[in-house]
JSON list of C-alpha atoms in Angstrom, two decimals:
[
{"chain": "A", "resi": 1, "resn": "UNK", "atom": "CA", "xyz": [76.12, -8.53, -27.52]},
{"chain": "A", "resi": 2, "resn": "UNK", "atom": "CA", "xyz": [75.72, -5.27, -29.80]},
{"chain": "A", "resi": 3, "resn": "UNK", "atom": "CA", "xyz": [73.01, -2.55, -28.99]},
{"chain": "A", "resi": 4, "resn": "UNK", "atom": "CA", "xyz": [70.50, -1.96, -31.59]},
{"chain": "A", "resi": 5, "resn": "UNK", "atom": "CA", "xyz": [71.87, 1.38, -32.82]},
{"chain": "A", "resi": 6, "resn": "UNK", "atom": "CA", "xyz": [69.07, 4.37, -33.69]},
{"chain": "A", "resi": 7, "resn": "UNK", "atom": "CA", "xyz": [69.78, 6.41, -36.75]},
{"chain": "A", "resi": 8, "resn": "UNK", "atom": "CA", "xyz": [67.51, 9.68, -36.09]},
{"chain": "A", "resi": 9, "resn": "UNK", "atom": "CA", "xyz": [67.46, 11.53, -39.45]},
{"chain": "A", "resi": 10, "resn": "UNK", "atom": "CA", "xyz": [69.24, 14.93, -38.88]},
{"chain": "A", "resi": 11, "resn": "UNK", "atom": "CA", "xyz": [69.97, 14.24, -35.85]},
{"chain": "A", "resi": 12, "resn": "UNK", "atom": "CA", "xyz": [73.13, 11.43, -35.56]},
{"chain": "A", "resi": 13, "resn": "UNK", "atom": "CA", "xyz": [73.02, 7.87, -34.59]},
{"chain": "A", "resi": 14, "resn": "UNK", "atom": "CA", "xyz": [72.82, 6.39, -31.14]},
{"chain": "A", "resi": 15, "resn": "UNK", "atom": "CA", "xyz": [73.79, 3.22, -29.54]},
{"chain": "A", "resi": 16, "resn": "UNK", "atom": "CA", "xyz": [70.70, 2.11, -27.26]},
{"chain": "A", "resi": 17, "resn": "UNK", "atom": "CA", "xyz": [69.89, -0.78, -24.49]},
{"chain": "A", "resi": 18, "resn": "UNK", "atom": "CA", "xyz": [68.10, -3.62, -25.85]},
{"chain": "A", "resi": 19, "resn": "UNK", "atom": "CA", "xyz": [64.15, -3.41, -25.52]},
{"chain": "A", "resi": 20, "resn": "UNK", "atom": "CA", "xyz": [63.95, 0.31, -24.57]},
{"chain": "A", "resi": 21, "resn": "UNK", "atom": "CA", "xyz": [60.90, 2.09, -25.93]},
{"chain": "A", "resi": 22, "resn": "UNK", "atom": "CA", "xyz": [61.52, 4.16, -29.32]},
{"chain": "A", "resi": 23, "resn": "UNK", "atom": "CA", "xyz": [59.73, 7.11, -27.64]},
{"chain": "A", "resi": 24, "resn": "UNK", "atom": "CA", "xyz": [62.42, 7.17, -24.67]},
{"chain": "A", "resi": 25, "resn": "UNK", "atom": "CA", "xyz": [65.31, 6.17, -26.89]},
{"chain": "A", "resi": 26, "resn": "UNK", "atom": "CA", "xyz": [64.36, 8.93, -28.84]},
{"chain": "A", "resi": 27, "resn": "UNK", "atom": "CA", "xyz": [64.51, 11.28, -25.87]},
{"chain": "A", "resi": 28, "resn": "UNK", "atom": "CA", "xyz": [66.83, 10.16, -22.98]},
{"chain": "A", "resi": 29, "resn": "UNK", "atom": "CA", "xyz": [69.38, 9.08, -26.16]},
{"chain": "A", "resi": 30, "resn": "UNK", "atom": "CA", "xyz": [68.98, 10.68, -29.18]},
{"chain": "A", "resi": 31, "resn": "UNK", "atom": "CA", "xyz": [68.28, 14.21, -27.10]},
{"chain": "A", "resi": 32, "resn": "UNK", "atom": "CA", "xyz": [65.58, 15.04, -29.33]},
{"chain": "A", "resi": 33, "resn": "UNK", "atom": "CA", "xyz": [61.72, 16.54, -28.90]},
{"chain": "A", "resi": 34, "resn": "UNK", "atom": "CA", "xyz": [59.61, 14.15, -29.89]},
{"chain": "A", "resi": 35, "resn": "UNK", "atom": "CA", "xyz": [56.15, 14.65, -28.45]},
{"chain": "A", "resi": 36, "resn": "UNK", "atom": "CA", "xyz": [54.40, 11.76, -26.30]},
{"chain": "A", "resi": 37, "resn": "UNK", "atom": "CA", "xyz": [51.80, 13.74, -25.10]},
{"chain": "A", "resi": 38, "resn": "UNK", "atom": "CA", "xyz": [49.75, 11.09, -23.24]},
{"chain": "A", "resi": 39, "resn": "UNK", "atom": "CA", "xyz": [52.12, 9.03, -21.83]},
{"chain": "A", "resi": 40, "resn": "UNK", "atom": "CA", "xyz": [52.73, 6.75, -23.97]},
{"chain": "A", "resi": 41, "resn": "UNK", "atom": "CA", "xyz": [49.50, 5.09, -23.53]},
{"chain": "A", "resi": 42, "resn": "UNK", "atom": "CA", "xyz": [48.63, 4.66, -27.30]},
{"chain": "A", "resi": 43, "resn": "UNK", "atom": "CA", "xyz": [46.09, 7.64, -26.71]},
{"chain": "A", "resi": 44, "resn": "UNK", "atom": "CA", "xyz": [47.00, 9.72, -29.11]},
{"chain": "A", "resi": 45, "resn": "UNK", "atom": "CA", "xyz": [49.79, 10.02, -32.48]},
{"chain": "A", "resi": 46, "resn": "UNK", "atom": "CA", "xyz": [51.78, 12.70, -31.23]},
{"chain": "A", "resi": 47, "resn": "UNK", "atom": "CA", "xyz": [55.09, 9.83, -30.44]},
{"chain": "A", "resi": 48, "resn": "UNK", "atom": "CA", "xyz": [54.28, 9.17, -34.07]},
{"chain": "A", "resi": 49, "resn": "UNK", "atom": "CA", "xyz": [57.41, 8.71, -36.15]},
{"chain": "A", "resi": 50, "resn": "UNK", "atom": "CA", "xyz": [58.39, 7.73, -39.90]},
{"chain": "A", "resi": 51, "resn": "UNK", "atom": "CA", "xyz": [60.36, 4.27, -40.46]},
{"chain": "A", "resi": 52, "resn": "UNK", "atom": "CA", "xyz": [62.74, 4.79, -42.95]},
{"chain": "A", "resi": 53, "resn": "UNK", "atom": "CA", "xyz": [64.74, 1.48, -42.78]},
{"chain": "A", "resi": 54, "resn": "UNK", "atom": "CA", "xyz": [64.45, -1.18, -40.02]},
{"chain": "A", "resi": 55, "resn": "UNK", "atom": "CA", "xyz": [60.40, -0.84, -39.16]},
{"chain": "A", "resi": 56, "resn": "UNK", "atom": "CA", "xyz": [59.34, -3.57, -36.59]},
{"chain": "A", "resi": 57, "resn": "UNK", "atom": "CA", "xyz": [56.98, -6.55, -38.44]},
{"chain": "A", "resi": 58, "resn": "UNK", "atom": "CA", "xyz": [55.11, -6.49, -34.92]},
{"chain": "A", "resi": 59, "resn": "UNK", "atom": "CA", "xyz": [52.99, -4.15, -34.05]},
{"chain": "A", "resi": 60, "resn": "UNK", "atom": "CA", "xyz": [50.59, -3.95, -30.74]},
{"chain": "A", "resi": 61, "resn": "UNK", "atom": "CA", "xyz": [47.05, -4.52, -30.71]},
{"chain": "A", "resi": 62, "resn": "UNK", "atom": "CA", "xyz": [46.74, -0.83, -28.85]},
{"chain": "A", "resi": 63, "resn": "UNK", "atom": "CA", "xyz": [48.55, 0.96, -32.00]},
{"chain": "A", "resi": 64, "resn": "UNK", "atom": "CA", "xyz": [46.90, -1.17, -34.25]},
{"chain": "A", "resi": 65, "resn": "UNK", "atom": "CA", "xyz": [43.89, 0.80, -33.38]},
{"chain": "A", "resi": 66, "resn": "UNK", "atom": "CA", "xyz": [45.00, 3.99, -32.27]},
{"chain": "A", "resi": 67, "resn": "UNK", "atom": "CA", "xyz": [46.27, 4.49, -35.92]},
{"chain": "A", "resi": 68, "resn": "UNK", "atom": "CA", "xyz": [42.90, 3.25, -37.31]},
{"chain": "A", "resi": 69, "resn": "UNK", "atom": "CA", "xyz": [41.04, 5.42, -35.20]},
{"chain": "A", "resi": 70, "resn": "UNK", "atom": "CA", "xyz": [43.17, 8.59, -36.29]},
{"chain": "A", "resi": 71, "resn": "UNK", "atom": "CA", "xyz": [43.12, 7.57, -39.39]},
{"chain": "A", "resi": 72, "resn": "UNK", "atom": "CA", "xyz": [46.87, 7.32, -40.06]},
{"chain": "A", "resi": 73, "resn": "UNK", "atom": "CA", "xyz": [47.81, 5.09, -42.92]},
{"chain": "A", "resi": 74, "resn": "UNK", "atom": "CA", "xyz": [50.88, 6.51, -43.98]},
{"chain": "A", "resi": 75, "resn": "UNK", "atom": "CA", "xyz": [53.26, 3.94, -45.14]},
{"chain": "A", "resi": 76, "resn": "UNK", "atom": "CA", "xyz": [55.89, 3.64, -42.22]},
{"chain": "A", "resi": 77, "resn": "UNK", "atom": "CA", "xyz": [54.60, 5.63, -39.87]},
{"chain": "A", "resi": 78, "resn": "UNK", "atom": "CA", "xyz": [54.36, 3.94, -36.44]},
{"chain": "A", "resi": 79, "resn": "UNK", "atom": "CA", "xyz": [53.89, 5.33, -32.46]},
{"chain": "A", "resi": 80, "resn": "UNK", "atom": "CA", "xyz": [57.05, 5.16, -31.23]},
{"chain": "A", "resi": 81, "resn": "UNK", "atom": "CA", "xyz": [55.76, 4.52, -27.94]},
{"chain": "A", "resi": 82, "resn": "UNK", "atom": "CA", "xyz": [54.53, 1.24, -28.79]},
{"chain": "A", "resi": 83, "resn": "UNK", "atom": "CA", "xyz": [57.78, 0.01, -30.41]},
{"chain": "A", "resi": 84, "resn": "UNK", "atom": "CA", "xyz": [60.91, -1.59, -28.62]},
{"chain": "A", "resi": 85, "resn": "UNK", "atom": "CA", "xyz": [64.18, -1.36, -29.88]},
{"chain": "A", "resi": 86, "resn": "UNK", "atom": "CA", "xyz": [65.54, -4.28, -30.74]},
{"chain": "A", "resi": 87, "resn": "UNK", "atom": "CA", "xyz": [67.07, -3.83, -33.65]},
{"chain": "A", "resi": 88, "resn": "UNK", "atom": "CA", "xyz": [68.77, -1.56, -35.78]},
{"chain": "A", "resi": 89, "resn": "UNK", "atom": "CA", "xyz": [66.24, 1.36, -37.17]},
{"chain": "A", "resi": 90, "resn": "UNK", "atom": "CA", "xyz": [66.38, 5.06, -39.12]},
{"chain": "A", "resi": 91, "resn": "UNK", "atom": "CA", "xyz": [63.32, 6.96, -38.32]},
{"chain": "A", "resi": 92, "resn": "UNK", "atom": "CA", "xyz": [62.66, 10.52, -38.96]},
{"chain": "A", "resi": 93, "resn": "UNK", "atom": "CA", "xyz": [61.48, 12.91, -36.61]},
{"chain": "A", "resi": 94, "resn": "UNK", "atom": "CA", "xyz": [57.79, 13.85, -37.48]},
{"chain": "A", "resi": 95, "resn": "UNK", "atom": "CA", "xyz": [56.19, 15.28, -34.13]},
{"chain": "A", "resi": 96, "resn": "UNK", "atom": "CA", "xyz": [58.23, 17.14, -32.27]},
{"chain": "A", "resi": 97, "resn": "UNK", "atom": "CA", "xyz": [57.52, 20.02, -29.68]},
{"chain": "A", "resi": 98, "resn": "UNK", "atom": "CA", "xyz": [59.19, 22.47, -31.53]},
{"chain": "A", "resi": 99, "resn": "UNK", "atom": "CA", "xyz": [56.42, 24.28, -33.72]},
{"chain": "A", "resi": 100, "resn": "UNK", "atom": "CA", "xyz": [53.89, 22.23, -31.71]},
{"chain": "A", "resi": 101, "resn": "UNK", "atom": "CA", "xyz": [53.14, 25.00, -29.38]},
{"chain": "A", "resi": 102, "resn": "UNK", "atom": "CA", "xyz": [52.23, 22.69, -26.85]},
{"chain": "A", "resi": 103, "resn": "UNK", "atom": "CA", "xyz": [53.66, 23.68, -23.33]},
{"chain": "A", "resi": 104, "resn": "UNK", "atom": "CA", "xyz": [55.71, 20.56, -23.44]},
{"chain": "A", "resi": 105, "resn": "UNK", "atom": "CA", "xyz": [56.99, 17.14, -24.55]},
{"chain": "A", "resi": 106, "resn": "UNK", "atom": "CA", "xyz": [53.99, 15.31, -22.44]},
{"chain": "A", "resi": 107, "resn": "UNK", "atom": "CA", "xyz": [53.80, 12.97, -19.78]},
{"chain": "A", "resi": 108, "resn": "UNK", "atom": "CA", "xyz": [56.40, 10.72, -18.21]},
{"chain": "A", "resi": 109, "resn": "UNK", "atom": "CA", "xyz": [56.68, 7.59, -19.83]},
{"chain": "A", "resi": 110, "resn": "UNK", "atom": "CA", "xyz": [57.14, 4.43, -18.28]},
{"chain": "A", "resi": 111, "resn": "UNK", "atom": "CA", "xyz": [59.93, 1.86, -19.02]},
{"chain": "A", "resi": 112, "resn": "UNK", "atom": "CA", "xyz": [57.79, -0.31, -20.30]},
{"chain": "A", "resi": 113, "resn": "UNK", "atom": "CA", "xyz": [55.17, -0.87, -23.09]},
{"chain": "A", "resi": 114, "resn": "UNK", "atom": "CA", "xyz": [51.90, 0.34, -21.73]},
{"chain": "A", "resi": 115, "resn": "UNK", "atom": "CA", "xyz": [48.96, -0.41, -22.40]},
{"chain": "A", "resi": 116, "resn": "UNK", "atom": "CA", "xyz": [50.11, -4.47, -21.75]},
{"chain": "A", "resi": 117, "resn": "UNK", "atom": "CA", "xyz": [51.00, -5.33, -25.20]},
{"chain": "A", "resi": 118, "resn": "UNK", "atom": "CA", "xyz": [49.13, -7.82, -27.35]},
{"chain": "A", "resi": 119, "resn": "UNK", "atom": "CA", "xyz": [51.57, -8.70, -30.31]},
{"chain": "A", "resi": 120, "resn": "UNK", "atom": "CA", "xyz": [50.08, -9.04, -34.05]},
{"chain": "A", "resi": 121, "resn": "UNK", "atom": "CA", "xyz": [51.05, -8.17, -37.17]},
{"chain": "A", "resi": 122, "resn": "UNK", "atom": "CA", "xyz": [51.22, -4.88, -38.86]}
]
């Protein structure tokens, strides 16, 4: 069985386990500072992250409307903590702590998707 491999523009590519959240991935793997700053609840955009090749056709009910309610229609952008990787993607690194000046990344993040997902289309 192959892990879905994570290309991180700029950064490298990285071999993760099957169904871990982007936002983790993106942290615990990739090394990088890509903000989460509530928790990975779907509270907020700051996990928010640009699909380059290999966006999910799923999408949870929770992002669904976080991204309506912010107002973020940008083709390919998606919260990376409500996306599991379980396939091959390139994303590019869009909110990160650096230049944030925010005190840090945010809150721990649970393993898994939170809130409960509801699965529908994008």
């Amino acid at each position: 069985y192959q892990m879905p491999k994570l290309t991180v523009q700029g950064v490298g590519e990285f071999e993760v386990p099957a169904g871990k959240r982007l936002v983790q991935a993106l942290a615990d793997d990739a090394g990088t500072d890509q903000l989460h700053a509530c928790g990975g609840h779907s509270k907020c955009t700051t996990c928010r992250v640009k699909f380059v090749e290999g966006e999910p056709d799923k999408m949870t009910e929770a992002e669904k409307e976080t991204l309506r309610v912010r107002e973020v229609t940008d083709p390919g952008v998606r919260l990376s903590c409500q996306i599991a990787c379980e396939s091959d993607m390139t994303v590019e690194l869009i909110s990160r702590l650096e230049g944030s000046g925010r005190a840090d990344a945010g809150s721990p993040v649970a393993d898994s998707i939170e809130p409960e997902p509801v699965w529908t289309t994008k």
